[in-house]
């Protein structure tokens, strides 16, 4: 089983700033890495897939990078609506998710 | 619009059986794998299993094998998740989600259903 570890657990940033969220896999997952946003009471929403491709309707403020076992989600020009939980997911071998990073907007 | 609509919240007693549903629309239901994902209260996401409605091929996460049954009815474009004997530890939100590429399993999940909250309590 591939274990996904996200850091930090909680991130606090101000509107207009950038936020960088990290995700590490216990082994290489190639480029089979996705990011999801989950707001309270809602289902997860796909943001990024195949490491850096934005899903339909996702603004360019969201960008993904990385390869192998180390990945990053960067959210620039933070807005209050970005307050949410963010999960990474590998789909290289079965499917596993990180434990999530909670993004707080000050 | 591609959409997955799940059945409503359920409250059950330990030992009871349950089947929840996920109805797809806006796409060819038989051509995309559907996943079931568990989210326990305040916890993260776990993929329980996937099904290909075209031929009902099913694959389970070993952690859930034998605990649940995943099925699909292509005549009604509906996937199901069922339990024969619920436990309190089955209390969770359950999501269905579609894989993003035709007939492929090495894909992320999009879209997701709205979720079905299952509460098991005596």
Short mmCIF file of C-alpha atoms in Angstrom, two decimals:
data_model
loop_
_atom_site.label_atom_id
_atom_site.label_comp_id
_atom_site.label_asym_id
_atom_site.label_seq_id
_atom_site.Cartn_x
_atom_site.Cartn_y
_atom_site.Cartn_z
CA UNK A 1 0.00 0.00 0.00
CA UNK A 2 1.29 3.43 -0.93
CA UNK A 3 1.08 5.85 2.00
CA UNK A 4 0.56 9.54 1.25
CA UNK A 5 1.76 12.12 3.78
CA UNK A 6 0.71 15.75 3.59
CA UNK A 7 2.27 18.74 5.26
CA UNK A 8 1.58 20.95 7.01
CA UNK A 9 -1.52 19.70 8.80
CA UNK A 10 -2.81 23.27 9.05
CA UNK A 11 -1.74 26.32 7.09
CA UNK A 12 -2.81 29.87 7.81
CA UNK A 13 -2.33 32.64 5.26
CA UNK A 14 -3.73 36.05 4.43
CA UNK A 15 -5.81 37.04 1.41
CA UNK A 16 -3.62 37.85 -1.57
CA UNK A 17 -0.73 35.71 -0.32
CA UNK A 18 0.35 32.34 -1.73
CA UNK A 19 0.05 28.98 -0.02
CA UNK A 20 2.21 25.93 -0.67
CA UNK A 21 0.93 22.49 0.28
CA UNK A 22 3.14 19.41 0.15
CA UNK A 23 2.44 15.75 -0.45
CA UNK A 24 4.92 12.89 -0.20
CA UNK A 25 4.37 9.31 -1.34
CA UNK A 26 6.02 6.30 0.32
CA UNK A 27 7.21 5.24 -3.14
CA UNK A 28 7.20 6.68 -6.63
CA UNK A 29 3.73 7.21 -8.12
CA UNK A 30 5.05 8.53 -11.42
CA UNK A 31 2.82 11.49 -12.38
CA UNK A 32 -0.38 9.79 -11.15
CA UNK A 33 -1.14 12.41 -8.53
CA UNK A 34 -4.30 14.47 -8.00
CA UNK A 35 -5.37 17.22 -5.62
CA UNK A 36 -8.89 17.73 -4.26
CA UNK A 37 -10.58 20.54 -2.34
CA UNK A 38 -13.24 19.72 0.24
CA UNK A 39 -15.34 22.37 1.95
CA UNK A 40 -17.48 21.61 5.02
CA UNK A 41 -20.58 19.65 4.13
CA UNK A 42 -19.48 19.14 0.53
CA UNK A 43 -18.00 16.34 -1.52
CA UNK A 44 -14.38 16.61 -2.62
CA UNK A 45 -13.80 18.50 -5.87
CA UNK A 46 -11.02 17.62 -8.28
CA UNK A 47 -8.57 20.48 -8.71
CA UNK A 48 -5.45 19.03 -10.32
CA UNK A 49 -4.71 15.67 -11.96
CA UNK A 50 -1.68 14.05 -13.56
CA UNK A 51 0.42 16.22 -11.21
CA UNK A 52 -0.09 19.58 -12.92
CA UNK A 53 -3.21 19.56 -15.16
CA UNK A 54 -6.04 21.73 -13.87
CA UNK A 55 -9.51 20.19 -13.94
CA UNK A 56 -12.29 21.90 -15.88
CA UNK A 57 -13.27 25.24 -14.38
CA UNK A 58 -10.38 25.45 -11.93
CA UNK A 59 -8.75 28.90 -11.93
CA UNK A 60 -5.12 29.36 -12.88
CA UNK A 61 -4.38 30.40 -9.28
CA UNK A 62 -4.15 26.68 -8.55
CA UNK A 63 -1.04 24.96 -9.83
CA UNK A 64 0.56 21.59 -9.25
CA UNK A 65 4.14 20.44 -9.57
CA UNK A 66 6.45 17.59 -8.65
CA UNK A 67 7.30 14.09 -9.79
CA UNK A 68 8.04 10.64 -8.44
CA UNK A 69 7.26 10.90 -4.75
CA UNK A 70 7.25 14.62 -3.96
CA UNK A 71 4.45 16.92 -5.03
CA UNK A 72 3.26 20.45 -4.37
CA UNK A 73 0.00 22.35 -4.73
CA UNK A 74 0.44 26.10 -4.90
CA UNK A 75 -2.48 28.47 -4.51
CA UNK A 76 -1.64 32.07 -5.40
CA UNK A 77 -3.60 35.23 -4.69
CA UNK A 78 -5.50 33.54 -1.87
CA UNK A 79 -9.18 34.34 -1.50
CA UNK A 80 -11.51 33.70 1.43
CA UNK A 81 -13.29 31.02 -0.63
CA UNK A 82 -10.08 28.96 -0.68
CA UNK A 83 -10.60 28.09 2.99
CA UNK A 84 -10.98 24.29 2.84
CA UNK A 85 -9.36 20.91 3.33
CA UNK A 86 -7.01 19.84 0.56
CA UNK A 87 -6.21 16.19 -0.15
CA UNK A 88 -3.66 14.62 -2.45
CA UNK A 89 -4.39 11.24 -4.02
CA UNK A 90 -2.21 8.74 -5.86
CA UNK A 91 -3.80 6.50 -8.48
CA UNK A 92 -0.61 4.71 -9.58
CA UNK A 93 -1.30 1.62 -7.49
CA UNK A 94 -4.87 1.36 -6.32
CA UNK A 95 -5.90 4.66 -4.70
CA UNK A 96 -4.75 6.31 -1.51
CA UNK A 97 -5.24 9.76 -0.10
CA UNK A 98 -3.20 11.94 2.20
CA UNK A 99 -4.65 12.90 5.55
CA UNK A 100 -5.35 16.42 4.34
CA UNK A 101 -4.11 19.96 4.88
CA UNK A 102 -6.51 22.48 6.37
CA UNK A 103 -6.06 25.90 4.79
CA UNK A 104 -7.22 28.82 6.90
CA UNK A 105 -7.53 32.33 5.54
CA UNK A 106 -6.74 34.99 8.15
CA UNK B 1 -23.94 17.71 -17.30
CA UNK B 2 -22.24 14.65 -15.85
CA UNK B 3 -23.83 13.97 -12.48
CA UNK B 4 -23.91 11.35 -9.74
CA UNK B 5 -26.88 11.52 -7.38
CA UNK B 6 -26.83 9.42 -4.22
CA UNK B 7 -29.64 8.15 -2.04
CA UNK B 8 -30.52 9.90 1.20
CA UNK B 9 -29.16 9.61 4.72
CA UNK B 10 -29.80 6.40 6.65
CA UNK B 11 -30.06 5.59 10.34
CA UNK B 12 -29.74 1.90 11.15
CA UNK B 13 -29.20 -0.43 14.09
CA UNK B 14 -26.21 -2.77 14.42
CA UNK B 15 -26.85 -6.03 12.62
CA UNK B 16 -29.26 -4.54 10.08
CA UNK B 17 -28.69 -4.65 6.35
CA UNK B 18 -28.47 -1.65 4.06
CA UNK B 19 -28.05 -0.77 0.40
CA UNK B 20 -27.27 2.77 -0.76
CA UNK B 21 -27.33 3.92 -4.36
CA UNK B 22 -25.60 6.22 -6.82
CA UNK B 23 -27.35 7.14 -10.07
CA UNK B 24 -25.31 8.42 -12.97
CA UNK B 25 -26.54 10.72 -15.70
CA UNK B 26 -25.18 12.85 -18.53
CA UNK B 27 -22.71 10.24 -19.77
CA UNK B 28 -22.42 6.64 -20.91
CA UNK B 29 -22.80 4.88 -17.56
CA UNK B 30 -21.43 1.54 -18.76
CA UNK B 31 -18.09 2.95 -19.94
CA UNK B 32 -16.63 4.46 -16.77
CA UNK B 33 -15.54 2.78 -13.55
CA UNK B 34 -17.31 4.00 -10.42
CA UNK B 35 -15.61 4.10 -7.02
CA UNK B 36 -17.04 4.07 -3.52
CA UNK B 37 -15.15 6.18 -0.98
CA UNK B 38 -15.59 6.21 2.80
CA UNK B 39 -15.05 9.22 5.01
CA UNK B 40 -15.40 8.49 8.71
CA UNK B 41 -16.33 11.41 10.99
CA UNK B 42 -13.50 13.94 11.03
CA UNK B 43 -11.24 11.64 9.04
CA UNK B 44 -9.77 11.28 5.58
CA UNK B 45 -10.81 9.44 2.44
CA UNK B 46 -10.53 5.70 1.72
CA UNK B 47 -11.41 3.99 -1.54
CA UNK B 48 -13.46 0.89 -0.72
CA UNK B 49 -13.76 -0.56 -4.18
CA UNK B 50 -14.56 0.08 -7.81
CA UNK B 51 -16.97 -1.37 -10.34
CA UNK B 52 -17.19 -1.30 -14.13
CA UNK B 53 -20.93 -1.16 -14.90
CA UNK B 54 -20.41 -2.47 -18.42
CA UNK B 55 -19.70 -5.99 -17.18
CA UNK B 56 -19.93 -5.56 -13.37
CA UNK B 57 -16.23 -6.36 -12.88
CA UNK B 58 -15.51 -5.36 -9.30
CA UNK B 59 -12.28 -4.76 -7.40
CA UNK B 60 -12.10 -4.30 -3.65
CA UNK B 61 -9.67 -2.66 -1.31
CA UNK B 62 -8.47 -5.63 0.81
CA UNK B 63 -9.50 -3.69 3.91
CA UNK B 64 -13.13 -3.82 2.77
CA UNK B 65 -13.23 -7.22 1.01
CA UNK B 66 -15.95 -9.32 2.57
CA UNK B 67 -17.33 -6.37 4.56
CA UNK B 68 -19.36 -4.77 1.75
CA UNK B 69 -20.71 -5.66 -1.67
CA UNK B 70 -20.53 -3.34 -4.67
CA UNK B 71 -22.89 -3.87 -7.59
CA UNK B 72 -24.39 -2.01 -10.53
CA UNK B 73 -27.53 -2.09 -12.64
CA UNK B 74 -26.78 -0.74 -16.08
CA UNK B 75 -30.46 -0.70 -17.01
CA UNK B 76 -31.02 2.07 -14.45
CA UNK B 77 -27.49 3.57 -14.52
CA UNK B 78 -27.19 2.95 -10.79
CA UNK B 79 -24.36 1.66 -8.66
CA UNK B 80 -24.88 0.22 -5.21
CA UNK B 81 -22.99 -0.29 -1.97
CA UNK B 82 -24.46 -2.75 0.49
CA UNK B 83 -23.90 -4.25 3.89
CA UNK B 84 -25.45 -7.47 5.21
CA UNK B 85 -24.80 -6.73 8.88
CA UNK B 86 -23.93 -3.18 9.89
CA UNK B 87 -21.62 -2.28 12.76
CA UNK B 88 -21.32 0.97 14.68
CA UNK B 89 -17.92 1.42 13.05
CA UNK B 90 -19.65 1.67 9.65
CA UNK B 91 -20.91 5.11 10.66
CA UNK B 92 -19.51 7.42 7.99
CA UNK B 93 -20.19 9.49 4.91
CA UNK B 94 -20.04 7.41 1.75
CA UNK B 95 -19.33 8.94 -1.63
CA UNK B 96 -19.51 7.49 -5.10
CA UNK B 97 -17.24 8.98 -7.72
CA UNK B 98 -16.59 8.37 -11.39
CA UNK B 99 -13.20 7.79 -12.89
CA UNK B 100 -12.25 10.37 -15.47
CA UNK B 101 -11.28 8.32 -18.50
CA UNK B 102 -13.29 5.77 -20.48
CA UNK B 103 -12.67 2.19 -19.33
CA UNK B 104 -9.56 3.23 -17.37
CA UNK B 105 -8.73 2.68 -13.72
CA UNK B 106 -5.50 4.67 -13.53
CA UNK B 107 -7.36 7.95 -13.21
CA UNK B 108 -8.53 10.34 -10.50
CA UNK B 109 -12.16 10.67 -9.48
CA UNK B 110 -14.49 13.27 -10.99
CA UNK B 111 -17.29 14.02 -10.47
CA UNK B 112 -18.37 12.88 -7.01
CA UNK B 113 -21.83 12.24 -5.69
CA UNK B 114 -23.12 14.45 -2.91
CA UNK B 115 -22.54 11.74 -0.31
CA UNK B 116 -24.77 9.49 1.78
CA UNK B 117 -24.46 9.71 5.55
CA UNK B 118 -24.89 6.33 7.23
CA UNK B 119 -25.37 6.29 10.98
CA UNK B 120 -25.35 2.99 12.84
CA UNK B 121 -26.46 3.20 16.44
CA UNK B 122 -28.43 1.11 18.88
#
